[in-house]
Amino acid sequence: MALPQVQGLVIEAVNLRLQGMSCASCANTIEQAIKAIPGVNECSVNFAIEQATVKYNPQRTNLKTIQQTVANAGYAAQPIPERGTAQEDAEKAAREAKQKELTRKVVVGGIISVMLMVGVLPNMIGIELPLVPAWLRNSWVQLLLVTPVQFWCGKTFFVGAWKAFKRHTADMNTLVALGTGVAYFYSLFATIFPEFLLTRDQQPEVYYETAAMIITLILLGRLLENRAKGKTSEAIRQLMGLQAKTARVIRASKEIDLPLEEVMVGDTILVRPGEKIPVDGEVIAGSSAVDESIVTGEPIPVKKQAGDEVIGATINKTGSFKFRASRVGKDTVLSQIVKLVQDAQGSKAPIQKLADQVTGWFVPGVIAIAIATFVIWFNVMGNATLAMITAVSVLIIACPCALGLATPTSIMVGTGKGAENGILIKDAESLELAHKIKAIVLDKTGTITQGKPSVTNYITVRGTANGHEIKLLQWAAAVEQNSEHPLAEAIVQYAQSQGIQLPLPEVQNFEAVTGMGVEGIVDNRLVQIGNQRWMDALGIETLSLQSQRQAWEAAAKTTAWIAVDGKIEALVGIADALKPSSVEAVKALQKMKLEVVMLTGDNRQTAEAIAREVDIKRVFAEVQPEQKAAQVKVLQAEGKIVAMVGDGINDAPALAQADVGIAIGTGTDIAMAASDITLISGDLRAIVTAIQLSHATMRNIRQNLFFAYIYNVSGIPIAAGILYPCFNWLLNPMIAGAAMAFSSVSVVTNALRLRNFKPQT
């Protein structure tokens, strides 16, 4: 994907699937290595989904260089292909293979660990147990049992530690390899050369069961973590599952069932009742009602007939119809939604920066603490065994993974939950910032109102004499049909309802004056249609119909003057009904202690009438499109975090200026580049849901970070023996291994609680 930048510079972005990562330190290593490449502008590595997003200047570096840099760091990186059934199947197969491998190792390690624990149980409790066979107590038998656990089950730890050593770094693999390696090789030495470690004529203790149990417990933690992490990405899999697998395409007058990947733009597709619409397109024959709730959230089926657009993955309910494919593959609405969710899940929230900084020095710091622990205990107690146990416990209990998983897992679940509720979040930063919003700016047309205005009043200066009002309406409709403004469409539709036939007269010299109106020459007459400000600027006198204008605007109607050759001829009153959800949404936002502001280019009297209906106290009226961003700045200057809600097109500058831009989607214009959050449906209550979701996600992240920090801050000193001798049983490295294994699981499990998020009404 190429992203145009300033001064003609082109920046390319690529998403890479990473292999070989085992902890957050690995993610930090890869990120720093890629950032060091000349030409790389930005890099973000997400440990939770094992993915890197890289933006780079293709004139200075390339994908091959980036991949080689990752390989030099001891990992592998492959570009992520376009999402589709094949990729989903490949990812599912990879997850299942990893799960099976971990399960096998946990089972083998678990059986052997239990056998070893039974063998050392008499020594641990100081009581002879007749049911424990003597051979299980033999250190040579224990060595035979533990070796496959150490070097087959624990192979990934030692391989990872060696790779880290070769690149002069250290990670979680280093800690586990050091901890279990010390326990194993100390026991091996005691087994082979017991005479060097004899104490009071007793055989030296061995710690094979400690090495085996630590490896097994950590693998069990990874197994549970891998399973839980799989659930955090269910949102994308569910979205992809909505897609039809085949399409019934008509080619050469024959109906052919084709895989979705083979459908091309321009193909004619037949859809029957109850079937999913395979791709996006335009109806060319037939009619039906289509359930678009999976995309827009609206439960009522939408009537479709020739000329209407249909969206892939929506469900045809009643009739049959044919449509022409207009968007296929990655260009469909569903694919855009999937990509937005995927990009958001791969992004980093600002709150994660602290965790990344801690992770960078975490492992070296832990190794230093472990060495210091050994030295102190050896000097204080003169007991090498106790010194070794405490040092191993420190190495094992430390867990950078919990820090690395704390933020991204919550972001993954939160953005996925947003997609379920029709809320597409651009990135993690937007999700984090949303909970700080203090002011919400709502555009009027299409946001508070339905955006489907209709003419309710029409009056001419001359009355109805000689059918002059019909001729005026015909001229006005001829000019307005060249405009894309919703008010223009309302006038054209009204003209047609009054019996004016198509085609309309030809218009010459058409011009749209932004924020004012339109003009053109029809039948050699200059026709100008616009608001009061424009008429005043043109010097056109409007006194004759001022009383009607004021009355209509007081009733929340927008007015448009029709002038011919510089003289007022008619006045049109246009009403745009409120959305059913607007009043409830504004009330809910105000209940959240947010200031709600209405922004519109409409005249003040009409704007204030609408504002009264929805109970908005502050109104910016008569604001031209290019001035909307300035009004957002006014609120920001008051020290407020501001969200702007608009249609994402006319309001693009204001959406970009706002701290959080929220675009109202319609199902066919989902990817709105100017916005940070897109609401697929036009229901304003989704704004409330988005802010509540942001609060819930940030609360969850803080909980995770608290768990991760407090775990390491308290766990490492305890493992180092700070509570000795009162709680000397806590010095057991197996307890440290169990705690370390389940710290990451607890963080991911806590993040999964977000799946239970429900909007509060």
Short mmCIF file of C-alpha atoms in Angstrom, two decimals, residues 444 448-449 549-559 574-579 582-583 586 598-600 602-622:
data_model
loop_
_atom_site.label_atom_id
_atom_site.label_comp_id
_atom_site.label_asym_id
_atom_site.label_seq_id
_atom_site.Cartn_x
_atom_site.Cartn_y
_atom_site.Cartn_z
CA LYS A 444 -26.44 18.92 11.79
CA ILE A 448 -28.40 14.93 13.97
CA THR A 449 -30.94 14.92 11.15
CA ARG A 549 -38.89 32.93 5.84
CA GLN A 550 -38.81 33.79 9.52
CA ALA A 551 -41.86 31.66 10.28
CA TRP A 552 -40.47 28.64 8.46
CA GLU A 553 -37.05 28.94 10.07
CA ALA A 554 -38.65 29.23 13.51
CA ALA A 555 -40.22 25.86 12.71
CA ALA A 556 -36.73 24.37 12.13
CA LYS A 557 -36.93 24.54 8.34
CA THR A 558 -34.13 25.56 6.02
CA THR A 559 -35.04 28.19 3.44
CA ILE A 574 -37.09 22.47 3.36
CA ALA A 575 -37.32 20.23 6.42
CA ASP A 576 -34.86 17.55 7.45
CA ALA A 577 -36.36 15.33 10.13
CA LEU A 578 -34.40 14.40 13.22
CA LYS A 579 -33.02 10.90 13.46
CA SER A 582 -30.68 11.90 18.19
CA VAL A 583 -32.51 13.05 21.31
CA VAL A 586 -27.50 13.72 23.08
CA MET A 598 -24.00 21.62 17.13
CA LEU A 599 -22.14 22.87 14.05
CA THR A 600 -23.96 23.79 10.84
CA ASP A 602 -27.58 26.60 8.18
CA ASN A 603 -28.95 29.94 9.34
CA ARG A 604 -28.99 30.59 13.08
CA GLN A 605 -32.76 30.59 13.54
CA THR A 606 -33.19 27.15 11.94
CA ALA A 607 -30.11 25.80 13.74
CA GLU A 608 -31.35 26.96 17.13
CA ALA A 609 -34.77 25.46 16.48
CA ILE A 610 -33.17 22.07 15.79
CA ALA A 611 -30.91 22.49 18.82
CA ARG A 612 -33.93 23.07 21.06
CA GLU A 613 -35.50 19.83 19.85
CA VAL A 614 -32.44 17.82 20.93
CA ASP A 615 -31.61 20.00 23.95
CA ILE A 616 -28.24 21.26 22.70
CA LYS A 617 -27.25 24.50 24.40
CA ARG A 618 -24.29 25.65 22.28
CA VAL A 619 -24.65 26.18 18.53
CA PHE A 620 -22.19 27.29 15.84
CA ALA A 621 -24.44 28.35 12.96
CA GLU A 622 -23.91 29.84 9.48
#
